[in-house]
XYZ file of C-alpha atoms in Angstrom:
207
model
C -35.183 55.262 18.163
C -38.329 55.564 16.045
C -38.310 53.669 12.751
C -39.890 55.148 9.686
C -42.518 53.204 7.772
C -39.985 52.340 5.054
C -37.457 51.112 7.603
C -40.100 48.947 9.267
C -41.019 47.382 5.928
C -37.364 46.827 5.062
C -36.656 45.282 8.464
C -39.706 43.036 8.194
C -38.695 41.850 4.719
C -35.184 41.174 5.993
C -36.505 39.017 8.835
C -38.817 37.152 6.461
C -35.932 36.578 4.057
C -33.749 35.206 6.832
C -36.501 32.849 7.978
C -37.178 31.632 4.445
C -33.464 31.138 3.776
C -33.055 29.243 7.018
C -36.009 27.046 6.151
C -34.580 26.241 2.724
C -31.205 25.361 4.232
C -32.881 23.158 6.838
C -34.850 21.340 4.133
C -31.669 20.764 2.124
C -29.863 19.418 5.189
C -32.714 17.022 5.905
C -32.847 15.940 2.260
C -29.091 15.311 2.213
C -29.348 13.387 5.469
C -32.128 11.217 4.055
C -30.081 10.634 0.892
C -27.022 9.663 2.941
C -29.086 7.196 4.945
C -30.406 5.665 1.731
C -26.870 5.352 0.343
C -25.677 3.737 3.573
C -28.508 1.229 3.383
C -27.530 0.371 -0.197
C -23.892 -0.055 0.851
C -24.889 -2.355 3.692
C -27.068 -4.363 1.322
C -24.161 -4.804 -1.104
C -21.776 -5.710 1.715
C -24.225 -8.315 2.945
C -23.884 -9.991 -0.444
C -20.179 -9.513 -1.131
C -18.824 -10.137 2.355
C -20.230 -13.631 2.650
C -17.654 -16.348 3.071
C -17.643 -18.564 -0.041
C -19.154 -21.958 0.675
C -16.708 -24.845 0.428
C -13.571 -22.810 -0.107
C -11.115 -25.065 1.679
C -7.774 -23.406 1.271
C -7.396 -20.238 3.358
C -4.317 -18.071 3.055
C -1.445 -18.346 5.480
C -2.316 -14.957 6.981
C -5.884 -16.028 7.739
C -4.695 -18.919 9.886
C -6.482 -21.497 7.758
C -6.336 -25.240 8.428
C -3.294 -26.720 6.673
C -4.101 -30.425 7.079
C -5.287 -30.767 3.464
C -2.364 -28.847 1.989
C 0.695 -30.370 0.348
C 3.781 -30.427 2.555
C 6.444 -28.694 0.502
C 9.212 -30.568 2.334
C 7.807 -33.965 1.335
C 6.504 -33.173 -2.143
C 8.050 -34.709 -5.248
C 8.683 -32.932 -8.527
C 5.492 -34.458 -9.936
C 3.511 -33.325 -6.885
C 4.658 -29.729 -7.232
C 4.290 -29.655 -11.011
C 0.587 -30.505 -10.679
C -0.128 -27.385 -8.625
C -1.854 -24.504 -10.457
C 0.589 -21.760 -11.391
C 3.675 -23.866 -10.631
C 5.319 -25.189 -13.794
C 8.026 -27.860 -13.957
C 10.928 -25.390 -14.070
C 9.869 -23.607 -10.913
C 9.039 -26.905 -9.202
C 12.603 -28.036 -9.911
C 13.896 -24.748 -8.476
C 12.008 -25.411 -5.236
C 13.481 -28.907 -4.948
C 17.010 -27.555 -5.476
C 16.445 -24.884 -2.844
C 15.042 -27.471 -0.424
C 18.041 -29.746 -0.973
C 20.421 -26.850 -0.361
C 18.686 -25.679 2.840
C 17.715 -29.113 4.100
C 14.218 -27.919 4.950
C 11.864 -25.089 4.074
C 10.738 -23.735 7.439
C 8.438 -21.007 6.137
C 6.690 -20.564 2.785
C 7.917 -16.967 2.733
C 11.316 -18.386 1.786
C 9.893 -19.045 -1.679
C 9.836 -15.295 -2.301
C 13.632 -15.394 -2.600
C 13.529 -17.808 -5.536
C 14.069 -16.549 -9.062
C 10.795 -16.248 -10.938
C 8.602 -15.987 -7.844
C 6.086 -13.153 -7.915
C 3.508 -12.017 -5.378
C 0.765 -13.313 -7.655
C 2.386 -16.748 -7.999
C 3.040 -16.921 -4.259
C -0.567 -15.976 -3.501
C -1.724 -18.897 -5.656
C 0.739 -21.498 -4.383
C 0.268 -20.812 -0.680
C -3.348 -21.933 -1.033
C -2.068 -25.437 -1.708
C 1.228 -25.625 0.192
C 2.386 -25.728 3.795
C 5.813 -26.047 5.386
C 4.502 -27.904 8.437
C 2.063 -30.780 8.708
C -0.201 -31.253 5.727
C -0.123 -34.187 3.331
C 2.816 -35.936 1.737
C 0.971 -36.671 -1.518
C -0.080 -34.379 -4.332
C -3.471 -33.256 -5.555
C -4.597 -36.842 -5.752
C -4.165 -37.116 -1.980
C -6.817 -34.563 -1.213
C -5.860 -31.234 -2.758
C -8.379 -30.219 -5.363
C -8.879 -27.042 -7.335
C -12.272 -25.467 -6.697
C -13.483 -24.355 -10.126
C -15.876 -21.855 -8.556
C -12.942 -19.821 -7.213
C -10.060 -20.711 -9.522
C -8.540 -18.087 -11.792
C -8.222 -18.476 -15.552
C -4.492 -19.140 -15.144
C -5.091 -21.852 -12.529
C -7.651 -23.669 -14.680
C -5.364 -23.446 -17.697
C -2.702 -25.419 -15.774
C -4.953 -28.480 -15.420
C -3.949 -31.491 -17.573
C -5.429 -31.286 -21.060
C -6.862 -27.803 -20.525
C -5.575 -25.031 -22.746
C -6.344 -21.328 -22.785
C -9.454 -21.749 -24.974
C -11.076 -24.411 -22.796
C -10.118 -22.583 -19.596
C -11.808 -19.425 -20.871
C -14.898 -21.432 -21.848
C -15.075 -22.867 -18.313
C -14.833 -19.396 -16.774
C -17.461 -18.013 -19.172
C -19.967 -20.756 -18.304
C -19.195 -20.329 -14.598
C -19.932 -16.611 -14.822
C -23.132 -17.174 -16.797
C -24.430 -19.711 -14.273
C -23.241 -17.875 -11.202
C -21.045 -20.861 -10.354
C -21.049 -24.606 -10.861
C -23.261 -26.732 -8.617
C -22.072 -30.193 -9.675
C -19.385 -31.595 -11.952
C -22.152 -32.488 -14.401
C -22.517 -28.764 -15.131
C -19.194 -28.975 -16.964
C -20.970 -30.866 -19.748
C -22.288 -27.502 -20.912
C -18.794 -26.097 -21.465
C -18.145 -25.797 -25.228
C -15.179 -27.902 -26.348
C -14.865 -29.793 -23.064
C -15.264 -33.412 -24.134
C -15.708 -36.368 -21.796
C -12.216 -37.570 -22.698
C -10.673 -34.204 -21.867
C -12.622 -33.927 -18.603
C -11.452 -37.390 -17.565
C -7.854 -36.140 -17.549
C -8.431 -33.730 -14.673
C -11.757 -34.646 -13.063
C -9.949 -36.098 -10.025
C -8.130 -32.803 -9.498
C -11.167 -30.529 -9.254
C -14.257 -29.830 -7.195
C -17.129 -27.361 -7.499
C -18.131 -26.596 -3.913
């Protein structure tokens, strides 16, 4: 078949168009690939910062298989011991003691989920400080301390002499500083007097 001059020109333009279109698509693919690589690098950089294990965080969750030797043994704790724990409250502490007396022994902390007033949030907080096996027989004064660099607003508010206003001030200063380095840093917390700090200084740490 013999092509006319017009057909040859049309065919040539078609081939050129296909080549140009293919080149544009290839460039876009390469550009997208380069962008994806850049995004992945940024994600890895962020993960490198956020996935670090906090320094000095002593109380791992039950699921993580953390060491329980510093935790308070719920089967040996007194009402005062339990009441001192962040997020506990005297009424709920009394409920635990009544349940323990009824059962004879709490074999697993998961049993606490059956108690009236227990929520997943409360349980998540308490299990950081409690164990059903081993641990310590004393309260916070026997080794359990609240790390202010990881404590929630609600946990800090439960400390003796600390109300909602002071707890918020502590959290604000912690966020501004990127964490406390020593207990002396608490002197910069507005409204936190030496007398007020003395009431709970033995219950906290800032690792």
